[in-house]
C-alpha cells in the first residue's frame, strides 16, 4: 500500500504541552491521523521524543520525502523503514514520538482500508501469538484513583494508587471503579476539607496525606462502604526512580507493610530504573527463589512489573528475565517508537510468561489508540488513569465501544 501524503502539526496534550499529530492519506484515498502521548516520569532508557516543533519538521523534511509514494506491504515494513530511516540508537533524528504517530496513523488507515475495527487489525498484526481462546480475554482495568509523585504536588512519595476491578466486562469494571472513585472523593472532601478532591495529572485525587499508606486505607474504606471490597484488587506504581528522600531499605520496609496490610496484586517500578537486582531480590522474597520461580505473572498473587526498568525495550526485557527481576511488564508504545516493536515486546513478555499491562502516559491527547492496542493483543491489564478528565474518558469510552463491537 502506498502513502500518498503525510503531514504533521502540533497539538496540545492534557497538561497543555505541545505534542505532535500526524495525518496521512493512502493511495486509495483513506485518511487517518494519530497523536503521540508524553510521559513525565520517563525512563532514561526510553527512546527520545523530539520537541513538537522539531517533530513536525522531521515529518516534513525527513519522513515525508522518503515514504510518500513508497509501497509498504504491511505494518512491519513501514515500521522497519522508519527505524532504518532514523538510523540512531535512541531515535534522536526522527524522534520516537514522530515515529509512533506515523506508525499508528498508518495502522489506522490500513484498518479502515480493510473496514476492520482497529483492535481487530491489531489482532491480525499480532498474529499467531494470540492464544486461540484470547477472543474472550479482556484486559483488567488499572484505575489510578490517587496521584502522587511527579503527577501531583502533594508530598506522596509514590505515583499511582490503583484499583483493579475483577469484573469480567469493561462495563462492570468501569461501574465498580467509578463507584469507588466517587465514594473516595466524598470521603476525602469530608476528611480533609476544601480542595481535597482536586485532581492530579491522571485524574486521581491529589490531596496531602498523613503518610504513604493512607491512600490505600481510604480506598479500602471507600470500597467497603460501597460493598465492593471483594470486587477489586489494589495496585501501586511506585515510579521509584523519581522518589527523593527514601533509601532502598525504606522502600523495602514500605513494601513489606503494604503487602502485609493490603495484599496488593500489583507493584510497578518498586526500585530505581537500573536496579535489576533489587527487583530480583523482591521477586525472590515474595515469589520464591531462582530463575523463573514463582507462578507465571498472570496467575501469581503478586505482579512485580517493570516500566522505567524495561521501557518496552526487548533488550532490557531480556536482562530483566535473565536476572529474574519481574513477572509482569508495562508496555507503552511511545517508549519504543513503533507499533511493530510494541507488538514484539508483548510477544517477548508472553514467551517469558509475564503478565502484560499496556499503559497510557500521564500526558495524553484524546487519541484512544491504546484501548484498541490493549484489547487487540489480549493484554492482562490496561492502565488508563481515573475515570475522569477528557483524555482518560476517551479511552474508557472506546473500551466500552470495543466491548459492543466484539459482541456483534
Ligand atoms: C507511568 C506513567 C503512566 P508517565 O509511570 O507508568 O501512568 O507515567 O507517563 O508520567 O511516565
Ligand atoms: Mg510507571
Coordinates of C-alpha atoms and ligand atoms in Angstrom, one line a residue:
X1 CA 0.0 0.0 0.0
X2 CA 1.4 3.4 -1.0
X3 CA 1.2 6.5 1.2
X4 CA 0.2 9.4 -1.0
X5 CA 0.6 12.2 1.5
X6 CA 1.6 12.9 5.1
X7 CA 1.8 15.9 7.3
X8 CA 2.4 16.8 10.9
X9 CA 1.3 19.6 13.1
X10 CA 1.4 20.5 16.9
X11 CA -1.5 19.7 19.2
X12 CA -1.9 20.1 22.9
X13 CA -1.7 17.3 25.5
X14 CA -3.6 17.1 28.7
X15 CA -1.0 19.2 30.6
X16 CA -1.2 22.0 27.9
X17 CA 2.1 20.9 26.5
X18 CA 2.7 20.7 22.7
X19 CA 2.9 17.3 21.2
X20 CA 2.8 16.0 17.6
X21 CA -0.1 14.8 15.5
X22 CA 0.4 13.1 12.1
X23 CA -2.2 12.9 9.4
X24 CA -1.7 10.7 6.3
X25 CA -3.5 9.5 3.3
X26 CA -3.1 6.3 1.4
X27 CA -3.2 5.9 -2.3
X28 CA -6.7 4.5 -2.0
X29 CA -7.9 7.8 -0.5
X30 CA -8.3 6.5 3.0
X31 CA -7.1 9.1 5.6
X32 CA -6.1 8.6 9.3
X33 CA -4.4 10.6 12.0
X34 CA -2.7 9.8 15.3
X35 CA -1.0 11.8 18.0
X36 CA 1.8 10.9 20.4
X37 CA 1.3 10.9 24.2
X38 CA 4.1 12.2 26.5
X39 CA 5.3 10.9 29.9
X40 CA 6.6 12.9 32.9
X41 CA 8.2 10.2 34.9
X42 CA 10.0 9.0 31.8
X43 CA 12.7 6.3 32.0
X44 CA 16.2 7.2 31.0
X45 CA 16.3 4.3 28.6
X46 CA 13.2 5.4 26.7
X47 CA 13.7 6.3 23.1
X48 CA 13.9 10.1 22.6
X49 CA 10.9 12.2 21.9
X50 CA 11.6 15.4 19.9
X51 CA 10.1 18.7 20.9
X52 CA 6.8 19.1 19.0
X53 CA 8.2 21.7 16.6
X54 CA 11.2 19.6 15.7
X55 CA 8.9 16.5 15.3
X56 CA 6.8 18.5 12.8
X57 CA 9.9 19.5 10.9
X58 CA 11.2 15.9 10.9
X59 CA 8.0 14.7 9.2
X60 CA 8.2 17.5 6.6
X61 CA 12.0 17.2 5.9
X62 CA 12.9 13.6 6.6
X63 CA 9.9 11.3 6.7
X64 CA 7.6 12.7 4.0
X65 CA 10.2 12.8 1.2
X66 CA 11.1 9.2 1.9
X67 CA 7.8 7.5 2.4
X68 CA 5.4 9.3 0.1
X69 CA 4.8 7.0 -3.0
X70 CA 6.7 4.2 -1.4
X71 CA 5.0 0.8 -1.2
X72 CA 4.6 -0.9 2.1
X73 CA 3.1 -4.3 2.2
X74 CA 2.3 -4.3 5.9
X75 CA 2.9 -2.5 9.2
X76 CA 6.2 -4.2 9.9
X77 CA 7.6 -3.0 6.6
X78 CA 6.7 0.6 7.3
X79 CA 8.0 0.4 10.9
X80 CA 11.3 -1.2 9.9
X81 CA 11.7 1.5 7.3
X82 CA 11.1 4.2 9.9
X83 CA 13.7 2.7 12.2
X84 CA 16.3 2.5 9.4
X85 CA 15.5 6.0 8.3
X86 CA 16.1 7.3 11.8
X87 CA 19.3 5.3 12.0
X88 CA 20.2 6.3 15.5
X89 CA 20.2 4.2 18.6
X90 CA 17.8 6.3 20.6
X91 CA 15.6 7.7 17.7
X92 CA 17.0 11.2 18.2
X93 CA 16.9 12.0 14.5
X94 CA 13.2 11.5 13.7
X95 CA 12.0 11.2 17.3
X96 CA 10.2 8.3 18.8
X97 CA 7.1 10.4 19.2
X98 CA 7.1 11.3 15.5
X99 CA 7.7 7.7 14.5
X100 CA 4.8 6.5 16.7
X101 CA 2.4 9.0 15.3
X102 CA 3.3 7.9 11.8
X103 CA 3.1 4.2 12.7
X104 CA -0.3 4.5 14.4
X105 CA -1.7 6.7 11.6
X106 CA -0.7 4.0 9.1
X107 CA -2.1 1.2 11.2
X108 CA -5.5 3.1 11.4
X109 CA -5.5 3.8 7.7
X110 CA -4.8 0.1 7.0
X111 CA -7.6 -1.0 9.4
X112 CA -10.0 1.4 7.6
X113 CA -9.0 0.1 4.2
X114 CA -9.9 -3.4 5.5
X115 CA -13.1 -2.0 7.0
X116 CA -12.0 -3.7 10.2
X117 CA -12.2 -2.3 13.8
X118 CA -8.7 -1.1 14.9
X119 CA -8.5 -3.8 17.6
X120 CA -9.2 -6.5 15.0
X121 CA -6.5 -5.2 12.8
X122 CA -4.1 -5.1 15.8
X123 CA -5.1 -8.7 16.5
X124 CA -4.2 -9.7 12.9
X125 CA -0.9 -7.9 13.1
X126 CA -0.2 -9.6 16.4
X127 CA -1.0 -12.8 14.6
X128 CA -0.1 -16.3 15.6
X129 CA 0.9 -15.4 19.1
X130 CA -2.6 -14.9 20.2
X131 CA -4.0 -17.8 22.2
X132 CA -7.0 -19.1 20.3
X133 CA -9.2 -18.5 23.3
X134 CA -8.0 -14.9 23.5
X135 CA -11.1 -13.7 21.9
X136 CA -12.8 -13.7 25.2
X137 CA -10.0 -12.1 27.1
X138 CA -10.2 -8.6 28.2
X139 CA -7.5 -6.6 30.0
X140 CA -8.4 -5.7 33.5
X141 CA -8.6 -2.0 34.1
X142 CA -5.9 -0.4 36.2
X143 CA -7.7 2.7 37.5
X144 CA -5.4 5.3 39.2
X145 CA -7.5 7.0 41.8
X146 CA -4.9 8.7 43.9
X147 CA -2.0 10.6 42.3
X148 CA 1.3 11.4 43.9
X149 CA 5.0 11.6 42.9
X150 CA 5.6 13.7 39.9
X151 CA 1.9 13.7 39.0
X152 CA 0.8 15.8 41.9
X153 CA 2.2 18.3 44.3
X154 CA 1.0 16.6 47.5
X155 CA 4.2 15.1 49.0
X156 CA 3.2 11.5 48.4
X157 CA 6.4 9.6 47.5
X158 CA 4.5 7.1 45.3
X159 CA 3.0 8.0 42.0
X160 CA -0.1 5.9 41.4
X161 CA -2.6 4.2 43.8
X162 CA -4.8 1.9 41.7
X163 CA -7.9 -0.1 41.9
X164 CA -8.1 -3.1 39.6
X165 CA -11.7 -4.4 39.3
X166 CA -12.1 -8.2 39.0
X167 CA -15.3 -7.9 36.8
X168 CA -15.3 -9.7 33.5
X169 CA -16.6 -6.9 31.4
X170 CA -15.4 -3.4 30.8
X171 CA -18.9 -2.0 31.6
X172 CA -19.0 -3.7 35.0
X173 CA -15.3 -2.8 35.7
X174 CA -15.9 0.9 35.0
X175 CA -19.0 0.8 37.1
X176 CA -17.2 -0.7 40.1
X177 CA -14.2 1.5 39.7
X178 CA -16.2 4.7 39.2
X179 CA -18.4 4.0 42.3
X180 CA -15.3 3.6 44.5
X181 CA -13.7 6.6 42.9
X182 CA -16.8 8.8 43.7
X183 CA -17.0 7.4 47.3
X184 CA -13.3 8.1 47.8
X185 CA -13.8 11.7 46.5
X186 CA -16.6 12.3 49.0
X187 CA -14.6 10.8 51.9
X188 CA -11.6 12.9 51.1
X189 CA -13.6 16.1 50.9
X190 CA -15.1 15.2 54.3
X191 CA -11.9 14.2 56.0
X192 CA -9.5 16.8 54.5
X193 CA -11.7 19.7 53.7
X194 CA -11.7 22.1 50.8
X195 CA -9.7 21.2 47.7
X196 CA -9.1 17.6 48.9
X197 CA -10.9 16.2 45.9
X198 CA -8.9 18.2 43.4
X199 CA -7.4 16.1 40.6
X200 CA -3.8 15.2 39.7
X201 CA -2.4 14.7 36.2
X202 CA -4.2 11.3 35.6
X203 CA -7.5 12.3 37.2
X204 CA -6.9 10.7 40.6
X205 CA -7.4 12.7 43.7
X206 CA -4.3 14.5 45.0
X207 CA -4.7 16.0 48.5
X208 CA -1.9 15.9 51.1
X209 CA -2.0 12.6 53.0
X210 CA -0.6 11.8 56.5
X211 CA 1.6 9.1 55.1
X212 CA 2.2 7.0 52.0
X213 CA -0.2 4.2 53.1
X214 CA -3.2 6.4 54.0
X215 CA -4.4 6.5 50.4
X216 CA -4.9 2.7 50.5
X217 CA -6.6 2.9 53.8
X218 CA -9.1 5.4 52.4
X219 CA -9.5 3.5 49.1
X220 CA -10.3 0.3 51.1
X221 CA -12.7 2.2 53.3
X222 CA -14.5 3.6 50.2
X223 CA -14.7 0.2 48.6
X224 CA -16.1 -1.3 51.9
X225 CA -18.7 1.5 52.1
X226 CA -19.9 0.6 48.6
X227 CA -19.8 -3.1 49.4
X228 CA -17.3 -3.6 46.6
X229 CA -14.2 -4.5 48.5
X230 CA -14.2 -8.1 47.2
X231 CA -14.6 -6.9 43.6
X232 CA -11.3 -5.2 43.3
X233 CA -7.6 -5.7 43.7
X234 CA -5.2 -2.9 44.7
X235 CA -2.1 -1.8 42.8
X236 CA 0.8 0.7 43.1
X237 CA 3.1 2.3 40.6
X238 CA 5.9 3.5 42.8
X239 CA 7.8 5.1 39.9
X240 CA 10.7 4.7 42.3
X241 CA 13.3 6.3 40.0
X242 CA 11.7 9.7 40.8
X243 CA 11.4 9.1 44.5
X244 CA 13.5 11.5 46.5
X245 CA 14.4 11.0 50.2
X246 CA 13.7 7.3 50.6
X247 CA 16.5 4.8 50.7
X248 CA 16.3 1.3 49.3
X249 CA 15.8 0.0 52.7
X250 CA 13.0 2.3 53.4
X251 CA 11.4 1.3 50.2
X252 CA 11.7 -2.4 51.1
X253 CA 10.1 -1.7 54.5
X254 CA 7.3 0.2 52.9
X255 CA 6.5 -2.7 50.5
X256 CA 6.6 -5.2 53.4
X257 CA 4.0 -3.2 55.3
X258 CA 2.0 -2.6 52.1
X259 CA 2.0 -6.3 51.2
X260 CA 1.1 -7.4 54.7
X261 CA -1.6 -4.9 55.3
X262 CA -3.2 -4.6 51.8
X263 CA -2.2 -7.7 49.8
X264 CA -1.9 -5.7 46.5
X265 CA -2.0 -7.6 43.3
X266 CA 0.4 -5.3 41.5
X267 CA 3.5 -3.3 42.2
X268 CA 5.3 -1.4 39.4
X269 CA 8.8 0.0 39.4
X270 CA 9.4 -0.6 43.2
X271 CA 13.1 0.4 42.7
X272 CA 15.2 2.6 40.5
X273 CA 15.3 2.1 36.8
X274 CA 18.6 0.3 36.7
X275 CA 18.3 -1.6 39.9
X276 CA 17.5 -5.0 38.3
X277 CA 19.0 -6.6 41.4
X278 CA 16.6 -5.1 44.0
X279 CA 13.7 -6.1 41.8
X280 CA 15.0 -9.7 41.6
X281 CA 15.5 -9.8 45.4
X282 CA 11.9 -8.7 45.9
X283 CA 10.7 -11.2 43.4
X284 CA 12.6 -14.0 45.1
X285 CA 11.4 -12.8 48.5
X286 CA 7.7 -12.9 47.6
X287 CA 7.5 -15.3 44.8
X288 CA 10.2 -17.9 45.5
X289 CA 13.8 -18.4 44.6
X290 CA 15.6 -19.0 41.4
X291 CA 15.1 -18.2 37.7
X292 CA 11.6 -18.4 36.5
X293 CA 10.4 -19.1 40.0
X294 CA 7.0 -18.1 41.2
X295 CA 3.9 -18.5 39.3
X296 CA 3.8 -17.0 35.8
X297 CA 2.8 -13.4 36.1
X298 CA -0.9 -13.7 35.3
X299 CA -1.5 -16.5 37.9
X300 CA 0.7 -15.0 40.5
X301 CA -0.7 -13.4 43.6
X302 CA 1.7 -10.5 43.1
X303 CA 2.7 -9.0 39.9
X304 CA 6.1 -7.2 40.1
X305 CA 6.2 -5.1 37.0
X306 CA 8.9 -3.2 35.2
X307 CA 8.2 0.2 33.5
X308 CA 11.2 2.5 33.6
X309 CA 13.2 -0.7 34.2
X310 CA 12.2 -2.2 30.9
X311 CA 10.9 0.7 28.7
X312 CA 9.1 -1.6 26.2
X313 CA 12.6 -2.5 25.0
X314 CA 13.3 -6.1 24.3
X315 CA 17.0 -5.8 25.1
X316 CA 16.1 -4.5 28.6
X317 CA 13.4 -7.1 29.0
X318 CA 15.9 -9.8 28.2
X319 CA 18.1 -8.5 31.0
X320 CA 15.2 -8.4 33.4
X321 CA 14.4 -12.0 32.5
X322 CA 18.0 -13.2 32.9
X323 CA 18.1 -11.6 36.3
X324 CA 14.7 -12.8 37.4
X325 CA 13.6 -9.2 38.1
X326 CA 9.9 -9.2 37.2
X327 CA 6.9 -11.3 36.4
X328 CA 5.0 -8.5 34.7
X329 CA 5.7 -5.7 32.4
X330 CA 4.4 -2.3 31.3
X331 CA 4.1 -1.9 27.5
X332 CA 4.0 1.7 26.3
X333 CA 4.3 2.1 22.5
X334 CA 5.8 5.6 22.8
X335 CA 8.7 4.3 24.9
X336 CA 10.0 2.5 21.9
X337 CA 8.6 4.2 18.8
X338 CA 6.6 1.9 16.5
X339 CA 3.6 -0.4 16.7
X340 CA 5.6 -3.4 15.5
X341 CA 8.2 -3.0 18.3
X342 CA 5.5 -2.7 20.9
X343 CA 3.9 -5.9 19.5
X344 CA 7.4 -7.6 19.7
X345 CA 7.6 -6.5 23.4
X346 CA 4.2 -8.2 24.1
X347 CA 5.4 -11.4 22.2
X348 CA 8.6 -11.5 24.3
X349 CA 6.6 -11.0 27.6
X350 CA 4.3 -13.8 26.6
X351 CA 7.3 -16.1 25.8
X352 CA 8.6 -15.3 29.4
X353 CA 5.1 -15.9 30.8
X354 CA 5.0 -12.4 32.3
X355 CA 1.7 -10.6 32.8
X356 CA 1.3 -7.8 30.2
X357 CA 0.0 -4.4 31.3
X358 CA -0.5 -1.9 28.4
X359 CA -0.3 1.8 29.6
X360 CA -1.2 5.3 28.6
X361 CA 1.1 8.2 29.6
X362 CA 0.4 11.0 32.1
X363 CA 0.3 13.5 29.2
X364 CA -2.4 12.3 26.8
X365 CA -4.4 13.6 23.9
X366 CA -7.9 12.3 23.1
X367 CA -6.3 9.7 20.9
X368 CA -7.8 6.4 22.0
X369 CA -5.3 4.0 20.2
X370 CA -4.1 2.4 23.4
X371 CA -7.6 0.9 24.1
X372 CA -7.6 -0.9 20.8
X373 CA -4.0 -2.0 21.2
X374 CA -4.5 -3.4 24.7
X375 CA -7.6 -5.3 23.6
X376 CA -6.1 -6.4 20.3
X377 CA -3.1 -8.1 22.0
X378 CA -5.3 -9.5 24.8
X379 CA -3.2 -7.8 27.4
X380 CA -3.8 -8.8 31.0
X381 CA -4.2 -5.2 32.1
X382 CA -4.6 -1.6 30.8
X383 CA -3.5 1.3 32.9
X384 CA -5.5 4.3 32.0
X385 CA -5.8 6.7 34.9
X386 CA -9.0 7.7 36.7
X387 CA -12.5 7.7 35.1
X388 CA -12.2 11.5 34.9
X389 CA -10.7 14.1 32.5
X390 CA -11.5 14.0 28.8
X391 CA -8.3 12.4 27.7
X392 CA -8.8 9.5 30.1
X393 CA -12.5 9.2 29.4
X394 CA -11.8 8.9 25.6
X395 CA -10.1 5.6 26.4
X396 CA -12.7 4.3 28.8
X397 CA -15.5 5.1 26.3
X398 CA -13.5 3.5 23.5
X399 CA -13.2 0.3 25.6
X400 CA -17.0 0.3 26.1
X401 CA -17.5 0.6 22.4
X402 CA -15.0 -2.2 21.7
X403 CA -17.0 -4.4 24.0
X404 CA -20.1 -3.7 22.0
X405 CA -18.3 -4.3 18.7
X406 CA -16.8 -7.6 20.0
X407 CA -20.3 -8.8 20.9
X408 CA -21.7 -8.2 17.4
Ligands
LIG1 C1 3.9 5.6 34.4 C2 3.3 6.7 33.6 C3 1.9 6.5 33.2 P1 4.4 8.9 32.9 O1 4.9 5.9 35.1 O2 3.6 4.5 34.4 O3 1.0 6.3 34.3 O4 3.6 8.0 34.0 O5 3.6 8.9 31.6 O6 4.5 10.2 33.5 O7 5.8 8.2 32.7
LIG2 MG1 5.2 3.6 35.7

